[in-house]
PDB file of C-alpha atoms in Angstrom:
ATOM      1  CA  MET A 110      -0.018  -0.021  -0.083  1.00 37.00           C
ATOM      2  CA  ARG A 111       1.404   3.319  -0.876  1.00 47.00           C
ATOM      3  CA  VAL A 112       1.889   6.160   1.533  1.00 44.00           C
ATOM      4  CA  PRO A 113      -0.471   9.296   0.740  1.00 42.00           C
ATOM      5  CA  ALA A 114       1.403  12.155  -0.634  1.00 47.00           C
ATOM      6  CA  VAL A 115       1.973  14.783   1.821  1.00 40.00           C
ATOM      7  CA  GLU A 116       2.965  18.597   1.623  1.00 40.00           C
ATOM      8  CA  VAL A 117       6.143  19.720   3.236  1.00 37.00           C
ATOM      9  CA  GLY A 118       5.698  21.239   6.722  1.00 36.00           C
ATOM     10  CA  GLU A 119       7.871  21.718   9.856  1.00 37.00           C
ATOM     11  CA  PRO A 120      10.569  19.155  10.602  1.00 35.00           C
ATOM     12  CA  ARG A 121       9.602  16.382  12.812  1.00 34.00           C
ATOM     13  CA  ALA A 122       9.856  16.586  16.596  1.00 38.00           C
ATOM     14  CA  ALA A 123      12.760  14.970  18.454  1.00 33.00           C
ATOM     15  CA  GLY A 124      12.207  11.602  19.645  1.00 36.00           C
ATOM     16  CA  GLN A 125       9.872  10.240  17.034  1.00 37.00           C
ATOM     17  CA  ILE A 126      10.769   7.069  15.413  1.00 33.00           C
ATOM     18  CA  PRO A 127      13.527   7.596  12.988  1.00 39.00           C
ATOM     19  CA  TYR A 128      13.659   6.567   9.310  1.00 43.00           C
ATOM     20  CA  HIS A 129      12.282   3.077   8.547  1.00 48.00           C
ATOM     21  CA  ARG A 130      15.259   0.656   8.259  1.00 45.00           C
ATOM     22  CA  ARG A 131      13.555  -1.240   5.424  1.00 50.00           C
ATOM     23  CA  MET A 132      13.974   1.593   3.282  1.00 56.00           C
ATOM     24  CA  LEU A 133      17.776   1.260   3.277  1.00 51.00           C
ATOM     25  CA  ASN A 134      17.367  -1.770   1.086  1.00 55.00           C
ATOM     26  CA  GLU A 135      14.713  -0.100  -1.487  1.00 79.00           C
ATOM     27  CA  ARG A 136      14.803   2.765  -3.590  1.00 92.00           C
ATOM     28  CA  ILE A 137      14.292   6.472  -3.501  1.00 94.00           C
ATOM     29  CA  PHE A 138      13.196   8.195  -6.795  1.00 96.00           C
ATOM     30  CA  PHE A 139      13.080  11.868  -7.258  1.00 97.00           C
ATOM     31  CA  ILE A 140      10.766  13.341  -9.908  1.00 97.00           C
ATOM     32  CA  GLY A 141       9.830  16.881 -10.975  1.00 94.00           C
ATOM     33  CA  PRO A 142      10.476  19.766 -13.463  1.00 91.00           C
ATOM     34  CA  THR A 143      13.691  20.704 -15.009  1.00 85.00           C
ATOM     35  CA  GLY A 144      15.564  22.871 -12.421  1.00 82.00           C
ATOM     36  CA  ALA A 145      13.710  21.427  -9.494  1.00 86.00           C
ATOM     37  CA  GLY A 146      16.909  20.384  -7.770  1.00 88.00           C
ATOM     38  CA  LYS A 147      16.474  16.614  -8.163  1.00 93.00           C
ATOM     39  CA  THR A 148      20.270  15.924  -8.546  1.00 93.00           C
ATOM     40  CA  THR A 149      21.362  18.162  -5.897  1.00 92.00           C
ATOM     41  CA  ILE A 150      19.047  17.264  -3.165  1.00 95.00           C
ATOM     42  CA  GLY A 151      19.122  13.514  -4.342  1.00 96.00           C
ATOM     43  CA  LYS A 152      22.909  13.507  -3.823  1.00 96.00           C
ATOM     44  CA  ARG A 153      22.400  15.053  -0.338  1.00 95.00           C
ATOM     45  CA  VAL A 154      19.687  12.430   0.774  1.00 94.00           C
ATOM     46  CA  ALA A 155      21.838   9.369  -0.774  1.00 93.00           C
ATOM     47  CA  ALA A 156      24.845  10.676   1.295  1.00 93.00           C
ATOM     48  CA  HIS A 157      22.788  10.966   4.316  1.00 92.00           C
ATOM     49  CA  TYR A 158      21.519   7.341   4.422  1.00 88.00           C
ATOM     50  CA  GLY A 159      24.731   5.908   2.695  1.00 89.00           C
ATOM     51  CA  LEU A 160      22.835   4.874  -0.456  1.00 92.00           C
ATOM     52  CA  GLU A 161      24.174   4.900  -4.096  1.00 94.00           C
ATOM     53  CA  PHE A 162      23.095   7.834  -6.006  1.00 96.00           C
ATOM     54  CA  ARG A 163      22.319   7.956  -9.745  1.00 97.00           C
ATOM     55  CA  ASP A 164      21.156  10.728 -12.257  1.00 96.00           C
ATOM     56  CA  LEU A 165      19.342   9.118 -15.014  1.00 96.00           C
ATOM     57  CA  ASP A 166      20.435  11.518 -17.688  1.00 93.00           C
ATOM     58  CA  GLN A 167      24.034  11.519 -16.427  1.00 94.00           C
ATOM     59  CA  GLU A 168      24.103   7.898 -16.475  1.00 96.00           C
ATOM     60  CA  ILE A 169      22.817   7.932 -20.138  1.00 95.00           C
ATOM     61  CA  GLU A 170      25.487  10.051 -21.093  1.00 94.00           C
ATOM     62  CA  ARG A 171      28.133   8.064 -19.334  1.00 96.00           C
ATOM     63  CA  ARG A 172      27.234   4.974 -21.101  1.00 95.00           C
ATOM     64  CA  THR A 173      26.913   6.422 -24.555  1.00 95.00           C
ATOM     65  CA  GLY A 174      29.706   8.847 -24.353  1.00 95.00           C
ATOM     66  CA  ALA A 175      27.355  11.423 -25.645  1.00 93.00           C
ATOM     67  CA  ASP A 176      25.484  14.415 -24.095  1.00 89.00           C
ATOM     68  CA  VAL A 177      21.751  14.438 -24.025  1.00 88.00           C
ATOM     69  CA  GLY A 178      21.550  17.321 -26.680  1.00 84.00           C
ATOM     70  CA  LEU A 179      23.733  15.215 -29.082  1.00 90.00           C
ATOM     71  CA  ILE A 180      21.569  12.000 -28.664  1.00 92.00           C
ATOM     72  CA  PHE A 181      18.342  14.051 -29.210  1.00 87.00           C
ATOM     73  CA  ASP A 182      20.131  15.523 -32.472  1.00 88.00           C
ATOM     74  CA  ILE A 183      20.913  12.022 -33.788  1.00 93.00           C
ATOM     75  CA  GLU A 184      18.200   9.674 -32.557  1.00 94.00           C
ATOM     76  CA  GLY A 185      15.391  12.268 -31.856  1.00 91.00           C
ATOM     77  CA  GLU A 186      13.362  12.369 -28.552  1.00 88.00           C
ATOM     78  CA  GLY A 187      11.934   8.990 -29.385  1.00 92.00           C
ATOM     79  CA  GLY A 188      15.288   7.296 -29.384  1.00 94.00           C
ATOM     80  CA  PHE A 189      16.264   9.063 -26.046  1.00 93.00           C
ATOM     81  CA  ARG A 190      12.965   8.195 -24.526  1.00 93.00           C
ATOM     82  CA  LYS A 191      13.672   4.425 -25.397  1.00 96.00           C
ATOM     83  CA  ARG A 192      17.195   4.610 -23.729  1.00 96.00           C
ATOM     84  CA  GLU A 193      15.639   6.256 -20.679  1.00 96.00           C
ATOM     85  CA  THR A 194      12.968   3.743 -20.146  1.00 97.00           C
ATOM     86  CA  ASN A 195      15.460   0.854 -20.737  1.00 97.00           C
ATOM     87  CA  LEU A 196      17.962   2.365 -18.144  1.00 96.00           C
ATOM     88  CA  LEU A 197      15.206   3.130 -15.532  1.00 97.00           C
ATOM     89  CA  GLN A 198      14.061  -0.513 -15.524  1.00 96.00           C
ATOM     90  CA  GLU A 199      17.723  -1.571 -14.846  1.00 96.00           C
ATOM     91  CA  LEU A 200      18.469   0.773 -12.167  1.00 95.00           C
ATOM     92  CA  SER A 201      14.780   0.428 -10.590  1.00 93.00           C
ATOM     93  CA  GLU A 202      15.872  -3.230  -9.947  1.00 90.00           C
ATOM     94  CA  ARG A 203      18.807  -2.279  -7.748  1.00 90.00           C
ATOM     95  CA  SER A 204      18.589  -2.184  -3.904  1.00 88.00           C
ATOM     96  CA  GLY A 205      19.656   0.875  -1.969  1.00 91.00           C
ATOM     97  CA  VAL A 206      19.697   3.452  -4.611  1.00 95.00           C
ATOM     98  CA  VAL A 207      18.556   6.954  -4.906  1.00 96.00           C
ATOM     99  CA  LEU A 208      17.626   8.000  -8.509  1.00 97.00           C
ATOM    100  CA  ALA A 209      17.063  11.388  -9.895  1.00 97.00           C
ATOM    101  CA  THR A 210      15.022  10.959 -13.126  1.00 96.00           C
ATOM    102  CA  GLY A 211      14.944  13.417 -15.907  1.00 92.00           C
ATOM    103  CA  ALA A 212      11.789  15.800 -16.123  1.00 91.00           C
ATOM    104  CA  GLY A 213      10.208  13.984 -18.910  1.00 92.00           C
ATOM    105  CA  ALA A 214      10.633  10.468 -17.623  1.00 95.00           C
ATOM    106  CA  VAL A 215       7.369  10.302 -16.303  1.00 96.00           C
ATOM    107  CA  LEU A 216       5.527  10.823 -19.494  1.00 94.00           C
ATOM    108  CA  ALA A 217       5.951   7.251 -20.609  1.00 96.00           C
ATOM    109  CA  GLU A 218       3.242   4.893 -19.210  1.00 96.00           C
ATOM    110  CA  GLU A 219       5.955   2.163 -18.600  1.00 97.00           C
ATOM    111  CA  ASN A 220       8.028   4.510 -16.845  1.00 97.00           C
ATOM    112  CA  GLN A 221       5.060   5.404 -14.679  1.00 96.00           C
ATOM    113  CA  ARG A 222       4.651   1.896 -13.867  1.00 96.00           C
ATOM    114  CA  ILE A 223       8.207   1.372 -13.143  1.00 95.00           C
ATOM    115  CA  LEU A 224       8.373   4.148 -10.676  1.00 95.00           C
ATOM    116  CA  ARG A 225       5.084   3.033  -8.930  1.00 93.00           C
ATOM    117  CA  ALA A 226       6.143  -0.530  -8.524  1.00 91.00           C
ATOM    118  CA  HIS A 227       9.687  -0.244  -7.451  1.00 92.00           C
ATOM    119  CA  GLY A 228      10.285   2.705  -5.030  1.00 89.00           C
ATOM    120  CA  PHE A 229       9.368   5.624  -2.736  1.00 92.00           C
ATOM    121  CA  VAL A 230       8.687   8.733  -5.224  1.00 94.00           C
ATOM    122  CA  VAL A 231       9.550  12.174  -4.125  1.00 95.00           C
ATOM    123  CA  TYR A 232       8.053  15.087  -6.170  1.00 95.00           C
ATOM    124  CA  LEU A 233       9.961  18.293  -6.030  1.00 94.00           C
ATOM    125  CA  GLN A 234       7.322  20.865  -7.004  1.00 90.00           C
ATOM    126  CA  THR A 235       8.761  23.861  -8.683  1.00 86.00           C
ATOM    127  CA  GLU A 236       7.039  27.087 -10.300  1.00 85.00           C
ATOM    128  CA  VAL A 237       7.892  28.303 -13.773  1.00 79.00           C
ATOM    129  CA  ASP A 238       9.384  31.520 -12.398  1.00 79.00           C
ATOM    130  CA  GLN A 239      11.697  29.327 -10.153  1.00 78.00           C
ATOM    131  CA  GLN A 240      12.694  27.511 -13.247  1.00 71.00           C
ATOM    132  CA  ILE A 241      13.397  30.732 -15.213  1.00 74.00           C
ATOM    133  CA  ARG A 242      15.786  31.924 -12.647  1.00 75.00           C
ATOM    134  CA  ARG A 243      17.514  28.664 -12.101  1.00 68.00           C
ATOM    135  CA  LEU A 244      17.860  27.871 -15.721  1.00 62.00           C
ATOM    136  CA  SER A 245      19.029  31.250 -17.209  1.00 56.00           C
ATOM    137  CA  ARG A 246      22.490  29.998 -18.069  1.00 64.00           C
ATOM    138  CA  ASP A 247      21.450  26.460 -19.056  1.00 60.00           C
ATOM    139  CA  LYS A 248      22.694  25.427 -22.461  1.00 57.00           C
ATOM    140  CA  ARG A 249      22.336  21.550 -21.973  1.00 62.00           C
ATOM    141  CA  ARG A 250      18.640  20.607 -22.017  1.00 56.00           C
ATOM    142  CA  PRO A 251      17.550  20.565 -25.645  1.00 53.00           C
ATOM    143  CA  LEU A 252      13.767  21.051 -25.168  1.00 51.00           C
ATOM    144  CA  ILE A 253      14.356  24.410 -23.781  1.00 56.00           C
ATOM    145  CA  GLN A 254      16.910  25.914 -26.019  1.00 59.00           C
ATOM    146  CA  LYS A 255      14.524  28.228 -27.601  1.00 62.00           C
ATOM    147  CA  PRO A 256      13.648  31.916 -27.156  1.00 64.00           C
ATOM    148  CA  ASN A 257      10.141  31.301 -25.567  1.00 74.00           C
ATOM    149  CA  ARG A 258      11.529  29.346 -22.615  1.00 74.00           C
ATOM    150  CA  ARG A 259       8.697  30.571 -20.325  1.00 80.00           C
ATOM    151  CA  GLU A 260       6.065  29.476 -22.667  1.00 84.00           C
ATOM    152  CA  ILE A 261       7.727  25.923 -23.096  1.00 84.00           C
ATOM    153  CA  LEU A 262       8.258  25.405 -19.507  1.00 84.00           C
ATOM    154  CA  GLY A 263       4.385  26.643 -18.899  1.00 87.00           C
ATOM    155  CA  ASP A 264       3.223  24.009 -21.556  1.00 89.00           C
ATOM    156  CA  MET A 265       5.347  21.323 -19.944  1.00 88.00           C
ATOM    157  CA  ALA A 266       4.054  22.209 -16.574  1.00 89.00           C
ATOM    158  CA  ARG A 267       0.299  21.734 -17.607  1.00 93.00           C
ATOM    159  CA  ILE A 268       1.019  18.312 -19.148  1.00 92.00           C
ATOM    160  CA  ARG A 269       3.490  17.104 -16.650  1.00 93.00           C
ATOM    161  CA  ASN A 270       2.467  18.386 -13.288  1.00 94.00           C
ATOM    162  CA  PRO A 271      -0.576  16.214 -12.964  1.00 95.00           C
ATOM    163  CA  ILE A 272       1.504  13.093 -13.728  1.00 96.00           C
ATOM    164  CA  TYR A 273       4.110  14.089 -10.882  1.00 95.00           C
ATOM    165  CA  GLU A 274       1.389  14.512  -8.501  1.00 95.00           C
ATOM    166  CA  SER A 275      -0.431  11.234  -9.526  1.00 95.00           C
ATOM    167  CA  LEU A 276       3.172   9.222  -8.847  1.00 95.00           C
ATOM    168  CA  ALA A 277       4.206  10.766  -5.793  1.00 93.00           C
ATOM    169  CA  ASP A 278       4.299   9.433  -2.232  1.00 90.00           C
ATOM    170  CA  LEU A 279       5.656  12.825  -0.940  1.00 92.00           C
ATOM    171  CA  ILE A 280       5.264  16.316  -2.584  1.00 93.00           C
ATOM    172  CA  ILE A 281       7.591  18.855  -1.459  1.00 93.00           C
ATOM    173  CA  PRO A 282       7.510  22.502  -2.786  1.00 89.00           C
ATOM    174  CA  SER A 283      10.929  23.688  -3.825  1.00 80.00           C
ATOM    175  CA  GLU A 284      11.569  26.912  -2.283  1.00 75.00           C
ATOM    176  CA  ASN A 285      14.325  29.555  -2.191  1.00 74.00           C
ATOM    177  CA  LEU A 286      16.316  27.910   0.442  1.00 76.00           C
ATOM    178  CA  SER A 287      19.955  26.672   0.892  1.00 82.00           C
ATOM    179  CA  VAL A 288      20.649  23.425  -0.632  1.00 86.00           C
ATOM    180  CA  HIS A 289      21.695  22.206   3.036  1.00 89.00           C
ATOM    181  CA  VAL A 290      18.358  23.415   4.400  1.00 90.00           C
ATOM    182  CA  MET A 291      16.185  22.170   1.593  1.00 89.00           C
ATOM    183  CA  ALA A 292      17.976  18.593   1.721  1.00 93.00           C
ATOM    184  CA  ARG A 293      17.385  18.591   5.543  1.00 93.00           C
ATOM    185  CA  ARG A 294      13.604  19.249   4.888  1.00 92.00           C
ATOM    186  CA  VAL A 295      13.412  16.559   2.396  1.00 93.00           C
ATOM    187  CA  ILE A 296      15.125  14.112   4.741  1.00 92.00           C
ATOM    188  CA  ASN A 297      12.843  15.071   7.667  1.00 91.00           C
ATOM    189  CA  ARG A 298       9.767  14.580   5.314  1.00 91.00           C
ATOM    190  CA  ILE A 299      10.743  11.140   3.912  1.00 89.00           C
ATOM    191  CA  GLU A 300      11.342   9.994   7.627  1.00 85.00           C
ATOM    192  CA  GLU A 301       7.811  11.189   8.735  1.00 85.00           C
ATOM    193  CA  ALA A 302       6.170   9.641   5.663  1.00 83.00           C
ATOM    194  CA  VAL A 303       7.752   6.124   6.097  1.00 74.00           C
ATOM    195  CA  ARG A 304       8.653   5.646   9.782  1.00 71.00           C
ATOM    196  CA  ASP A 305       7.036   2.705  11.706  1.00 50.00           C
ATOM    197  CA  PRO A 306       3.698   3.508  13.653  1.00 40.00           C
ATOM    198  CA  VAL A 307       4.267   4.391  17.096  1.00 41.00           C
ATOM    199  CA  PRO A 308       3.725   1.133  19.370  1.00 42.00           C
TER     200      PRO A 308
END
């Protein structure tokens, strides 16, 4: 049974039951829009629990020897998405991994099935204005390398946000906080969501 998605709140009170030990042998998946901080926060969460961290896009680049933009140019979005699904399936079968997915990975129904079936899904919720600020110098993401970046991000949000919400075990709004504070907030909320019930 999946844990109901919960919004971020105050950190858990001291003395409550800590992070469920069972999760250490499972998987935590970070989903959300481009620029939400999935990789940055995911690395901190993985380090905190001593888990392996993988970024799906970076892993595709490492294995192909080509960046995402070049893969899009040569194989098109369809070719990239096929690679994405194959690798997501592989990584989702590993134990003890924190995985940051690409923003568009949730579009494929097969990927949605994989995420639901294999791990605890954390949705980092981000507004378009935040994305614009954070991606002002980005040259790597092929789908937003156009002058009408705000319009593109808005269109993506309308399609993808409902999917993110439907997949999430935990929904955490991304705020203008330091990486350290935001990571601690995410860890606190994961622990609250998956801890054992108090006897």
